[in-house]
mmCIF file of C-alpha atoms in Angstrom:
data_model
loop_
_atom_site.group_PDB
_atom_site.id
_atom_site.type_symbol
_atom_site.label_atom_id
_atom_site.label_comp_id
_atom_site.label_asym_id
_atom_site.label_seq_id
_atom_site.Cartn_x
_atom_site.Cartn_y
_atom_site.Cartn_z
ATOM 1 C CA MET H 1 -97.270 -100.385 -102.970
ATOM 2 C CA ARG H 2 -97.374 -96.801 -104.883
ATOM 3 C CA ASP H 3 -96.961 -96.882 -108.682
ATOM 4 C CA ASN H 4 -94.360 -94.158 -109.148
ATOM 5 C CA ARG H 5 -94.582 -93.827 -113.167
ATOM 6 C CA ARG H 6 -95.732 -90.921 -115.039
ATOM 7 C CA PRO H 7 -98.696 -91.711 -116.517
ATOM 8 C CA ARG H 8 -99.607 -91.089 -120.332
ATOM 9 C CA LEU H 9 -101.360 -87.701 -121.035
ATOM 10 C CA PRO H 10 -103.952 -88.098 -123.701
ATOM 11 C CA ARG H 11 -103.879 -86.005 -126.947
ATOM 12 C CA LEU H 12 -105.575 -82.987 -126.854
ATOM 13 C CA SER H 13 -107.882 -82.026 -129.410
ATOM 14 C CA ILE H 14 -109.777 -78.576 -130.302
ATOM 15 C CA ARG H 15 -112.863 -80.101 -128.809
ATOM 16 C CA SER H 16 -111.168 -80.357 -125.282
ATOM 17 C CA LEU H 17 -110.066 -76.857 -125.297
ATOM 18 C CA PRO H 18 -112.897 -75.352 -123.630
ATOM 19 C CA GLY H 19 -112.672 -77.802 -120.646
ATOM 20 C CA LEU H 20 -108.576 -77.253 -120.262
ATOM 21 C CA LEU H 21 -108.926 -73.714 -120.151
ATOM 22 C CA ALA H 22 -112.002 -73.861 -117.437
ATOM 23 C CA ALA H 23 -109.771 -76.135 -115.839
ATOM 24 C CA LEU H 24 -106.709 -73.598 -115.810
ATOM 25 C CA LEU H 25 -108.938 -70.692 -114.361
ATOM 26 C CA LEU H 26 -110.674 -72.256 -111.690
ATOM 27 C CA PRO H 27 -107.735 -71.587 -109.201
ATOM 28 C CA LEU H 28 -108.021 -67.894 -110.140
ATOM 29 C CA GLY H 29 -112.127 -68.004 -109.523
ATOM 30 C CA LEU H 30 -112.488 -66.603 -113.444
ATOM 31 C CA LEU H 31 -114.989 -69.331 -113.614
ATOM 32 C CA THR H 32 -118.733 -68.041 -114.931
ATOM 33 C CA PRO H 33 -121.311 -68.111 -111.709
ATOM 34 C CA ALA H 34 -122.851 -70.905 -113.336
ATOM 35 C CA ALA H 35 -119.938 -72.998 -113.621
ATOM 36 C CA ALA H 36 -119.029 -72.432 -109.868
ATOM 37 C CA ALA H 37 -122.065 -73.374 -108.892
ATOM 38 C CA ALA H 38 -122.130 -76.731 -110.498
ATOM 39 C CA SER H 39 -118.808 -77.674 -109.337
ATOM 40 C CA PRO H 40 -118.842 -79.657 -106.027
ATOM 41 C CA PRO H 41 -117.786 -78.336 -102.464
ATOM 42 C CA ASP H 42 -114.380 -79.799 -101.285
ATOM 43 C CA ALA H 43 -114.967 -82.396 -98.385
ATOM 44 C CA THR H 44 -114.437 -82.032 -95.207
ATOM 45 C CA ALA H 45 -111.203 -83.233 -93.961
ATOM 46 C CA ALA H 46 -111.796 -86.326 -90.964
ATOM 47 C CA ALA H 47 -110.733 -85.587 -87.863
ATOM 48 C CA ASP H 48 -107.046 -86.890 -86.888
ATOM 49 C CA PRO H 49 -107.394 -89.756 -84.687
ATOM 50 C CA VAL H 50 -106.236 -89.565 -80.849
ATOM 51 C CA ARG H 51 -102.680 -91.611 -80.876
ATOM 52 C CA ILE H 52 -102.436 -93.382 -77.916
ATOM 53 C CA MET H 53 -98.807 -94.714 -77.102
ATOM 54 C CA PRO H 54 -98.679 -98.092 -74.710
ATOM 55 C CA LEU H 55 -95.153 -97.867 -73.279
ATOM 56 C CA GLY H 56 -93.316 -99.754 -70.985
ATOM 57 C CA ASP H 57 -91.564 -103.695 -71.651
ATOM 58 C CA SER H 58 -92.522 -107.082 -71.838
ATOM 59 C CA ILE H 59 -95.731 -107.005 -70.058
ATOM 60 C CA THR H 60 -96.763 -104.191 -72.526
ATOM 61 C CA GLY H 61 -94.920 -105.558 -75.343
ATOM 62 C CA SER H 62 -94.145 -109.048 -76.037
ATOM 63 C CA PRO H 63 -96.931 -109.923 -77.058
ATOM 64 C CA GLY H 64 -98.806 -107.448 -75.065
ATOM 65 C CA CYS H 65 -102.454 -109.186 -75.571
ATOM 66 C CA TRP H 66 -103.741 -106.854 -73.508
ATOM 67 C CA ARG H 67 -103.252 -104.355 -76.036
ATOM 68 C CA ALA H 68 -105.378 -106.329 -78.203
ATOM 69 C CA LEU H 69 -108.232 -106.462 -76.054
ATOM 70 C CA LEU H 70 -107.919 -102.807 -74.783
ATOM 71 C CA TRP H 71 -108.234 -101.938 -78.749
ATOM 72 C CA ASN H 72 -111.063 -104.010 -79.550
ATOM 73 C CA ARG H 73 -113.209 -103.138 -76.151
ATOM 74 C CA LEU H 74 -112.802 -99.137 -76.960
ATOM 75 C CA GLN H 75 -113.943 -99.762 -80.682
ATOM 76 C CA GLY H 76 -117.143 -101.800 -79.282
ATOM 77 C CA ALA H 77 -117.777 -98.725 -77.004
ATOM 78 C CA GLY H 78 -117.480 -96.669 -80.307
ATOM 79 C CA HIS H 79 -113.770 -95.089 -79.873
ATOM 80 C CA THR H 80 -112.803 -95.433 -83.367
ATOM 81 C CA GLY H 81 -111.062 -92.237 -83.914
ATOM 82 C CA ILE H 82 -108.123 -93.979 -82.152
ATOM 83 C CA ASP H 83 -104.410 -94.528 -83.312
ATOM 84 C CA PHE H 84 -102.177 -97.012 -80.961
ATOM 85 C CA VAL H 85 -98.663 -95.871 -81.933
ATOM 86 C CA GLY H 86 -95.164 -97.341 -81.226
ATOM 87 C CA THR H 87 -92.238 -97.859 -83.232
ATOM 88 C CA LEU H 88 -92.613 -101.810 -82.575
ATOM 89 C CA PRO H 89 -95.202 -103.794 -84.852
ATOM 90 C CA PRO H 90 -97.474 -105.857 -83.609
ATOM 91 C CA GLN H 91 -96.080 -109.014 -81.759
ATOM 92 C CA GLY H 92 -98.844 -111.641 -82.154
ATOM 93 C CA CYS H 93 -102.403 -112.447 -80.287
ATOM 94 C CA GLY H 94 -103.919 -113.802 -82.943
ATOM 95 C CA THR H 95 -106.528 -111.002 -82.395
ATOM 96 C CA ALA H 96 -107.177 -108.227 -84.885
ATOM 97 C CA HIS H 97 -106.387 -105.052 -83.797
ATOM 98 C CA ASP H 98 -103.722 -102.225 -83.880
ATOM 99 C CA GLY H 99 -100.712 -103.417 -82.494
ATOM 100 C CA ASP H 100 -98.303 -100.698 -82.850
ATOM 101 C CA ASN H 101 -96.924 -99.992 -79.160
ATOM 102 C CA GLU H 102 -93.136 -99.245 -77.339
ATOM 103 C CA GLY H 103 -92.702 -102.344 -74.749
ATOM 104 C CA HIS H 104 -89.332 -103.317 -75.215
ATOM 105 C CA GLY H 105 -88.740 -106.453 -73.730
ATOM 106 C CA GLY H 106 -85.980 -106.346 -70.793
ATOM 107 C CA GLU H 107 -86.198 -102.590 -70.719
ATOM 108 C CA LEU H 108 -85.790 -100.735 -67.445
ATOM 109 C CA VAL H 109 -87.161 -97.474 -67.186
ATOM 110 C CA THR H 110 -84.197 -96.068 -65.385
ATOM 111 C CA ASN H 111 -82.343 -96.826 -68.565
ATOM 112 C CA VAL H 112 -84.788 -95.454 -71.012
ATOM 113 C CA ALA H 113 -84.383 -92.352 -68.803
ATOM 114 C CA SER H 114 -80.421 -92.013 -68.191
ATOM 115 C CA GLN H 115 -80.061 -93.050 -71.868
ATOM 116 C CA GLY H 116 -81.821 -90.702 -73.481
ATOM 117 C CA LEU H 117 -84.031 -93.487 -75.372
ATOM 118 C CA LEU H 118 -87.897 -92.136 -75.513
ATOM 119 C CA PRO H 119 -87.325 -88.698 -77.437
ATOM 120 C CA ALA H 120 -86.485 -90.250 -80.839
ATOM 121 C CA ARG H 121 -89.565 -92.824 -79.992
ATOM 122 C CA LEU H 122 -91.872 -89.857 -79.089
ATOM 123 C CA ALA H 123 -90.520 -88.004 -82.356
ATOM 124 C CA ALA H 124 -91.603 -90.564 -84.653
ATOM 125 C CA THR H 125 -94.835 -91.550 -83.122
ATOM 126 C CA ARG H 126 -96.245 -88.284 -82.085
ATOM 127 C CA PRO H 127 -98.748 -89.613 -79.209
ATOM 128 C CA ASP H 128 -101.588 -87.311 -77.585
ATOM 129 C CA ILE H 129 -101.881 -90.428 -74.742
ATOM 130 C CA VAL H 130 -99.240 -92.516 -73.117
ATOM 131 C CA VAL H 131 -100.179 -95.479 -71.082
ATOM 132 C CA MET H 132 -97.162 -96.433 -69.342
ATOM 133 C CA HIS H 133 -96.507 -99.709 -67.314
ATOM 134 C CA PHE H 134 -93.073 -99.566 -66.717
ATOM 135 C CA GLY H 135 -90.878 -100.184 -63.553
ATOM 136 C CA THR H 136 -91.199 -104.233 -63.233
ATOM 137 C CA ASN H 137 -87.288 -105.053 -64.599
ATOM 138 C CA ASP H 138 -86.332 -102.418 -62.142
ATOM 139 C CA VAL H 139 -87.811 -103.675 -59.264
ATOM 140 C CA TRP H 140 -86.002 -107.048 -59.762
ATOM 141 C CA SER H 141 -83.220 -105.650 -60.355
ATOM 142 C CA ASN H 142 -83.662 -103.888 -56.902
ATOM 143 C CA ILE H 143 -83.331 -100.416 -57.910
ATOM 144 C CA ALA H 144 -84.786 -98.295 -55.325
ATOM 145 C CA PRO H 145 -88.256 -96.117 -55.821
ATOM 146 C CA ASP H 146 -87.036 -92.955 -55.374
ATOM 147 C CA ARG H 147 -84.515 -94.004 -58.390
ATOM 148 C CA ILE H 148 -87.632 -95.218 -60.240
ATOM 149 C CA LEU H 149 -89.970 -91.884 -59.600
ATOM 150 C CA ALA H 150 -86.796 -90.309 -60.751
ATOM 151 C CA ALA H 151 -86.645 -91.779 -63.852
ATOM 152 C CA TYR H 152 -90.639 -91.419 -64.260
ATOM 153 C CA ASP H 153 -90.006 -87.424 -63.920
ATOM 154 C CA THR H 154 -87.361 -87.506 -66.750
ATOM 155 C CA LEU H 155 -89.965 -89.214 -68.849
ATOM 156 C CA LEU H 156 -92.672 -87.498 -68.489
ATOM 157 C CA ALA H 157 -90.621 -84.057 -69.085
ATOM 158 C CA GLN H 158 -89.719 -85.832 -72.370
ATOM 159 C CA MET H 159 -93.202 -86.400 -73.188
ATOM 160 C CA ARG H 160 -94.350 -82.612 -72.365
ATOM 161 C CA GLN H 161 -91.616 -81.394 -74.393
ATOM 162 C CA SER H 162 -92.917 -83.355 -77.352
ATOM 163 C CA ASN H 163 -96.434 -82.436 -76.865
ATOM 164 C CA PRO H 164 -97.651 -80.224 -74.303
ATOM 165 C CA ASP H 165 -100.802 -81.427 -73.834
ATOM 166 C CA MET H 166 -99.561 -84.828 -73.089
ATOM 167 C CA ARG H 167 -101.923 -87.248 -70.945
ATOM 168 C CA VAL H 168 -100.310 -89.625 -68.631
ATOM 169 C CA LEU H 169 -102.001 -93.017 -67.985
ATOM 170 C CA VAL H 170 -99.570 -94.392 -65.395
ATOM 171 C CA ALA H 171 -100.245 -98.102 -63.748
ATOM 172 C CA GLN H 172 -99.437 -99.331 -60.516
ATOM 173 C CA LEU H 173 -97.674 -102.246 -61.399
ATOM 174 C CA ILE H 174 -99.197 -106.028 -61.316
ATOM 175 C CA PRO H 175 -97.956 -108.213 -58.565
ATOM 176 C CA MET H 176 -94.855 -110.253 -58.989
ATOM 177 C CA ASN H 177 -94.012 -113.637 -57.769
ATOM 178 C CA PRO H 178 -90.904 -114.859 -59.648
ATOM 179 C CA ALA H 179 -89.446 -118.193 -58.441
ATOM 180 C CA THR H 180 -85.790 -116.498 -58.446
ATOM 181 C CA CYS H 181 -86.806 -113.285 -56.672
ATOM 182 C CA ALA H 182 -88.488 -113.703 -53.438
ATOM 183 C CA ALA H 183 -88.626 -110.075 -52.508
ATOM 184 C CA CYS H 184 -89.831 -108.731 -55.678
ATOM 185 C CA GLY H 185 -93.421 -109.176 -54.487
ATOM 186 C CA ARG H 186 -92.762 -106.757 -51.502
ATOM 187 C CA ARG H 187 -90.844 -104.075 -53.590
ATOM 188 C CA VAL H 188 -93.471 -104.005 -55.722
ATOM 189 C CA VAL H 189 -96.008 -102.800 -53.122
ATOM 190 C CA ASP H 190 -93.547 -100.389 -52.015
ATOM 191 C CA LEU H 191 -93.258 -98.665 -55.528
ATOM 192 C CA ASN H 192 -96.868 -99.039 -55.867
ATOM 193 C CA ALA H 193 -97.414 -96.875 -52.823
ATOM 194 C CA ARG H 194 -95.571 -94.237 -53.654
ATOM 195 C CA ILE H 195 -96.583 -93.912 -57.148
ATOM 196 C CA PRO H 196 -100.157 -92.184 -56.133
ATOM 197 C CA ALA H 197 -98.264 -89.063 -54.611
ATOM 198 C CA TRP H 198 -96.155 -88.980 -57.372
ATOM 199 C CA ALA H 199 -98.452 -88.428 -59.544
ATOM 200 C CA ALA H 200 -100.586 -85.939 -58.185
ATOM 201 C CA GLY H 201 -97.646 -84.110 -58.016
ATOM 202 C CA ALA H 202 -96.728 -84.021 -61.366
ATOM 203 C CA SER H 203 -100.334 -83.735 -62.763
ATOM 204 C CA THR H 204 -101.338 -80.285 -64.307
ATOM 205 C CA ASP H 205 -104.592 -79.299 -65.424
ATOM 206 C CA ARG H 206 -103.390 -79.035 -69.063
ATOM 207 C CA SER H 207 -100.885 -82.581 -68.670
ATOM 208 C CA PRO H 208 -102.859 -84.685 -66.369
ATOM 209 C CA VAL H 209 -101.102 -87.945 -65.141
ATOM 210 C CA VAL H 210 -103.699 -90.639 -63.733
ATOM 211 C CA VAL H 211 -103.084 -93.508 -61.909
ATOM 212 C CA VAL H 212 -104.427 -96.606 -62.773
ATOM 213 C CA ASP H 213 -104.486 -99.634 -60.201
ATOM 214 C CA GLN H 214 -103.403 -102.742 -62.037
ATOM 215 C CA TRP H 215 -101.882 -103.991 -58.889
ATOM 216 C CA THR H 216 -105.547 -104.955 -56.608
ATOM 217 C CA GLY H 217 -107.407 -108.302 -57.814
ATOM 218 C CA PHE H 218 -104.579 -109.556 -59.689
ATOM 219 C CA ASP H 219 -103.383 -112.726 -58.853
ATOM 220 C CA THR H 220 -100.068 -114.120 -59.650
ATOM 221 C CA ALA H 221 -100.509 -117.682 -59.347
ATOM 222 C CA THR H 222 -103.815 -117.895 -61.867
ATOM 223 C CA ASP H 223 -103.103 -114.297 -63.929
ATOM 224 C CA THR H 224 -99.573 -115.002 -65.221
ATOM 225 C CA TYR H 225 -97.783 -117.842 -66.277
ATOM 226 C CA ASP H 226 -94.127 -117.248 -64.741
ATOM 227 C CA GLY H 227 -95.139 -115.111 -61.620
ATOM 228 C CA VAL H 228 -94.333 -112.528 -63.894
ATOM 229 C CA HIS H 229 -95.809 -111.948 -67.155
ATOM 230 C CA PRO H 230 -99.887 -112.316 -67.716
ATOM 231 C CA GLY H 231 -101.592 -115.205 -68.816
ATOM 232 C CA ALA H 232 -105.340 -115.041 -70.518
ATOM 233 C CA SER H 233 -107.021 -113.997 -67.658
ATOM 234 C CA GLY H 234 -104.471 -111.527 -66.350
ATOM 235 C CA ASP H 235 -104.529 -109.661 -70.240
ATOM 236 C CA GLU H 236 -108.272 -109.647 -69.256
ATOM 237 C CA LYS H 237 -107.822 -107.975 -66.204
ATOM 238 C CA ILE H 238 -105.206 -105.229 -67.418
ATOM 239 C CA ALA H 239 -107.512 -104.263 -70.485
ATOM 240 C CA ALA H 240 -110.060 -104.113 -67.781
ATOM 241 C CA ARG H 241 -108.254 -101.579 -65.529
ATOM 242 C CA TRP H 242 -107.071 -99.288 -68.521
ATOM 243 C CA PHE H 243 -110.744 -99.161 -70.289
ATOM 244 C CA PRO H 244 -112.202 -96.983 -68.114
ATOM 245 C CA ALA H 245 -109.467 -94.495 -67.207
ATOM 246 C CA LEU H 246 -108.245 -94.433 -71.074
ATOM 247 C CA ALA H 247 -112.177 -93.939 -72.157
ATOM 248 C CA ALA H 248 -112.819 -91.267 -69.730
ATOM 249 C CA GLN H 249 -109.751 -89.342 -71.634
ATOM 250 C CA LEU H 250 -111.211 -89.897 -74.873
ATOM 251 C CA GLU H 251 -114.469 -88.725 -73.816
ATOM 252 C CA ASN H 252 -113.526 -85.381 -72.292
ATOM 253 C CA THR H 253 -114.617 -83.017 -74.796
ATOM 254 C CA PRO H 254 -117.519 -80.555 -74.195
ATOM 255 C CA GLY H 255 -121.020 -81.731 -75.303
ATOM 256 C CA ASP H 256 -120.699 -85.182 -74.258
ATOM 257 C CA PRO H 257 -123.928 -86.755 -73.729
ATOM 258 C CA GLY H 258 -124.350 -86.822 -70.089
ATOM 259 C CA ASP H 259 -122.582 -84.010 -68.994
ATOM 260 C CA PRO H 260 -123.879 -81.985 -66.050
ATOM 261 C CA GLY H 261 -127.116 -79.993 -67.019
ATOM 262 C CA ASP H 262 -127.655 -81.765 -70.000
ATOM 263 C CA PRO H 263 -131.615 -82.699 -70.318
ATOM 264 C CA GLY H 264 -132.077 -86.023 -69.255
ATOM 265 C CA ASP H 265 -128.874 -86.103 -67.036
ATOM 266 C CA PRO H 266 -129.338 -88.935 -64.099
ATOM 267 C CA GLY H 267 -127.839 -86.461 -61.519
ATOM 268 C CA ASP H 268 -130.477 -83.715 -62.273
ATOM 269 C CA PRO H 269 -132.751 -82.954 -59.483
ATOM 270 C CA GLY H 270 -136.055 -85.138 -59.765
ATOM 271 C CA ASP H 271 -134.381 -88.368 -60.978
ATOM 272 C CA PRO H 272 -135.041 -91.556 -59.069
ATOM 273 C CA THR H 273 -133.095 -91.866 -56.085
ATOM 274 C CA LEU H 274 -129.150 -92.995 -56.788
ATOM 275 C CA THR H 275 -127.687 -95.424 -54.405
ATOM 276 C CA CYS H 276 -124.202 -97.615 -54.275
ATOM 277 C CA THR H 277 -122.706 -99.938 -51.994
ATOM 278 C CA ALA H 278 -119.329 -100.204 -50.951
ATOM 279 C CA SER H 279 -117.746 -103.746 -49.748
ATOM 280 C CA PHE H 280 -113.838 -103.834 -48.270
ATOM 281 C CA ARG H 281 -111.472 -106.812 -48.955
ATOM 282 C CA SER H 282 -108.203 -107.068 -47.451
ATOM 283 C CA VAL H 283 -105.358 -108.071 -49.951
ATOM 284 C CA SER H 284 -102.390 -108.310 -48.097
ATOM 285 C CA VAL H 285 -101.025 -108.206 -44.524
ATOM 286 C CA TRP H 286 -97.579 -107.059 -42.953
ATOM 287 C CA GLN H 287 -96.136 -106.055 -39.699
ATOM 288 C CA GLY H 288 -97.836 -102.967 -38.696
ATOM 289 C CA GLY H 289 -100.263 -102.517 -42.038
ATOM 290 C CA TYR H 290 -102.009 -103.771 -44.669
ATOM 291 C CA GLN H 291 -103.508 -103.439 -48.125
ATOM 292 C CA ALA H 292 -107.227 -103.550 -48.734
ATOM 293 C CA GLU H 293 -109.304 -103.166 -52.056
ATOM 294 C CA VAL H 294 -112.869 -101.301 -51.821
ATOM 295 C CA THR H 295 -115.425 -102.191 -54.401
ATOM 296 C CA VAL H 296 -118.243 -99.434 -55.069
ATOM 297 C CA ARG H 297 -121.350 -100.876 -56.888
ATOM 298 C CA ASN H 298 -124.039 -98.883 -58.232
ATOM 299 C CA THR H 299 -127.258 -100.384 -57.402
ATOM 300 C CA SER H 300 -129.376 -97.674 -58.375
ATOM 301 C CA ALA H 301 -131.681 -98.083 -61.807
ATOM 302 C CA ALA H 302 -130.221 -95.033 -62.944
ATOM 303 C CA PRO H 303 -126.722 -94.373 -63.567
ATOM 304 C CA VAL H 304 -124.657 -92.326 -60.849
ATOM 305 C CA ARG H 305 -122.259 -89.486 -61.553
ATOM 306 C CA GLY H 306 -120.056 -90.219 -58.823
ATOM 307 C CA TRP H 307 -119.590 -91.847 -55.314
ATOM 308 C CA THR H 308 -118.341 -91.092 -51.733
ATOM 309 C CA VAL H 309 -117.018 -94.036 -49.536
ATOM 310 C CA THR H 310 -117.343 -93.701 -45.441
ATOM 311 C CA LEU H 311 -114.336 -96.561 -44.156
ATOM 312 C CA ARG H 312 -114.290 -97.138 -40.639
ATOM 313 C CA PRO H 313 -111.226 -99.646 -39.971
ATOM 314 C CA ALA H 314 -111.632 -101.893 -36.752
ATOM 315 C CA ASP H 315 -108.770 -102.209 -34.465
ATOM 316 C CA GLY H 316 -107.820 -98.860 -34.581
ATOM 317 C CA ALA H 317 -105.948 -99.072 -37.821
ATOM 318 C CA ARG H 318 -105.584 -95.582 -39.857
ATOM 319 C CA VAL H 319 -106.123 -95.440 -43.884
ATOM 320 C CA THR H 320 -102.743 -93.941 -44.593
ATOM 321 C CA GLN H 321 -102.823 -93.913 -48.865
ATOM 322 C CA VAL H 322 -105.713 -94.403 -51.264
ATOM 323 C CA TRP H 323 -105.186 -94.557 -55.346
ATOM 324 C CA ASN H 324 -107.971 -94.508 -57.770
ATOM 325 C CA GLY H 325 -109.766 -92.224 -54.894
ATOM 326 C CA ALA H 326 -109.306 -89.035 -53.255
ATOM 327 C CA LEU H 327 -108.668 -89.652 -49.174
ATOM 328 C CA LYS H 328 -110.012 -87.227 -46.353
ATOM 329 C CA PRO H 329 -109.171 -88.801 -43.120
ATOM 330 C CA ALA H 330 -111.004 -87.691 -40.077
ATOM 331 C CA ALA H 331 -109.295 -87.442 -36.517
ATOM 332 C CA ASP H 332 -111.169 -90.409 -35.067
ATOM 333 C CA GLY H 333 -109.659 -93.015 -37.917
ATOM 334 C CA THR H 334 -112.797 -92.319 -40.047
ATOM 335 C CA ALA H 335 -111.845 -92.046 -43.719
ATOM 336 C CA THR H 336 -113.628 -90.624 -46.092
ATOM 337 C CA VAL H 337 -112.920 -91.199 -49.849
ATOM 338 C CA ALA H 338 -114.266 -89.666 -52.788
ATOM 339 C CA ASP H 339 -114.361 -91.307 -56.514
ATOM 340 C CA ALA H 340 -111.203 -89.672 -58.870
ATOM 341 C CA GLY H 341 -113.423 -88.405 -61.203
ATOM 342 C CA TRP H 342 -112.625 -90.664 -64.311
ATOM 343 C CA ASN H 343 -114.120 -93.656 -62.118
ATOM 344 C CA GLY H 344 -117.143 -91.619 -60.485
ATOM 345 C CA ALA H 345 -119.857 -92.350 -63.384
ATOM 346 C CA LEU H 346 -120.867 -95.764 -62.944
ATOM 347 C CA ALA H 347 -124.062 -97.679 -64.861
ATOM 348 C CA PRO H 348 -126.939 -99.517 -62.984
ATOM 349 C CA GLY H 349 -124.930 -102.666 -61.529
ATOM 350 C CA ALA H 350 -121.609 -101.309 -62.786
ATOM 351 C CA SER H 351 -118.553 -101.212 -60.230
ATOM 352 C CA THR H 352 -115.058 -99.632 -60.052
ATOM 353 C CA ALA H 353 -112.517 -100.208 -57.446
ATOM 354 C CA PHE H 354 -110.024 -97.965 -55.047
ATOM 355 C CA GLY H 355 -106.967 -99.448 -52.985
ATOM 356 C CA LEU H 356 -105.463 -98.441 -49.898
ATOM 357 C CA ILE H 357 -103.145 -98.785 -47.338
ATOM 358 C CA ALA H 358 -103.586 -98.536 -43.613
ATOM 359 C CA ALA H 359 -101.256 -98.399 -40.745
ATOM 360 C CA THR H 360 -102.170 -100.538 -37.373
ATOM 361 C CA THR H 361 -100.875 -101.628 -34.104
ATOM 362 C CA ALA H 362 -102.823 -104.805 -33.736
ATOM 363 C CA GLY H 363 -102.173 -107.935 -33.955
ATOM 364 C CA PRO H 364 -102.324 -110.859 -36.715
ATOM 365 C CA ALA H 365 -106.421 -110.607 -36.459
ATOM 366 C CA ALA H 366 -107.535 -110.213 -40.308
ATOM 367 C CA PRO H 367 -107.822 -106.613 -41.227
ATOM 368 C CA ALA H 368 -111.569 -105.599 -41.230
ATOM 369 C CA ALA H 369 -113.655 -102.398 -41.855
ATOM 370 C CA THR H 370 -117.361 -101.201 -42.414
ATOM 371 C CA ALA H 371 -117.689 -99.166 -45.516
ATOM 372 C CA ASP H 372 -120.512 -97.140 -46.235
ATOM 373 C CA CYS H 373 -121.486 -95.137 -50.068
ATOM 374 C CA ALA H 374 -123.097 -92.263 -51.008
ATOM 375 C CA ALA H 375 -123.949 -91.499 -54.487
ATOM 376 C CA THR H 376 -122.838 -88.111 -55.635
ATOM 377 C CA PRO H 377 -125.413 -86.089 -57.793
ATOM 378 C CA ALA H 378 -124.181 -84.098 -60.895
ATOM 379 C CA SER H 379 -123.621 -80.322 -59.697
#
């Protein structure tokens, strides 16, 4: 606590008067050149940290141990000029980290929007980036995706009113399979399928909205302790999915090493051949459609700056939606999926994934597809 007591002033002697006069004359620029040259320059103020708000419900806040993992992963990658912010304090986890957050257990995003709860929280914390996993309680309450996305609209408008340059990472929710809600699993799929199109329509160059797929590859049987809230392995997966998208926002500054045109850029002409692979995996199937995941891996000896996957679904299936990638369907059913920008750069051996939904008229046969990958050089 700061000591506010006024310090006792020393008694001045005649010999101290020259120094006192020099101190009084300093703001007026009246010191001799020699004295001015002897004065040390003012220290340059450190740049303000990037303020990041984790926003959501108990999956984010209680205790939200993925935040601790994400914080330390960012620190280890050199992103030290950051500040996690929120009106809630750290809530355990036993790992040193910046635990401030805005994850309120039990909250519905529709209530936060309708009751106007977010603006005061924004004013108190002034974030530059919002990392949002929000809507699980709404899904559990059987609130329609239209209402949830309308609440997203309200929150996004409030974020931009707080900061016109707000950057938002919005999650496709982790799966749900609580014992008391048999329909929740399907409701999450329905909401998640709508989020990419919502984000594409809401995103602007000044205030981008980036979708992060937290659903694909997450298993409620092994990654949660109750069918809803993540356990240790779930926290690891959530942090791993947030990290590349958040790091890309933090690295989005001119002159970063590896920018196109930099000397030695791995995408420049003359670099080693760049190759990648794509592997298709079915995630869930329902009457008339399925969800799948495609993992893209850099098999080159050098980093790649981007990738494009050509997907040919079996049995006449058609890819209708993609997240974490940019879809270009063809008349013959072939789907071309390019990276989403933030997930295009891959180190040797590194991988990323995108999710998709396909429509099909086939029977109960397991979904299948061939997938080819091409590495994209920097322009």
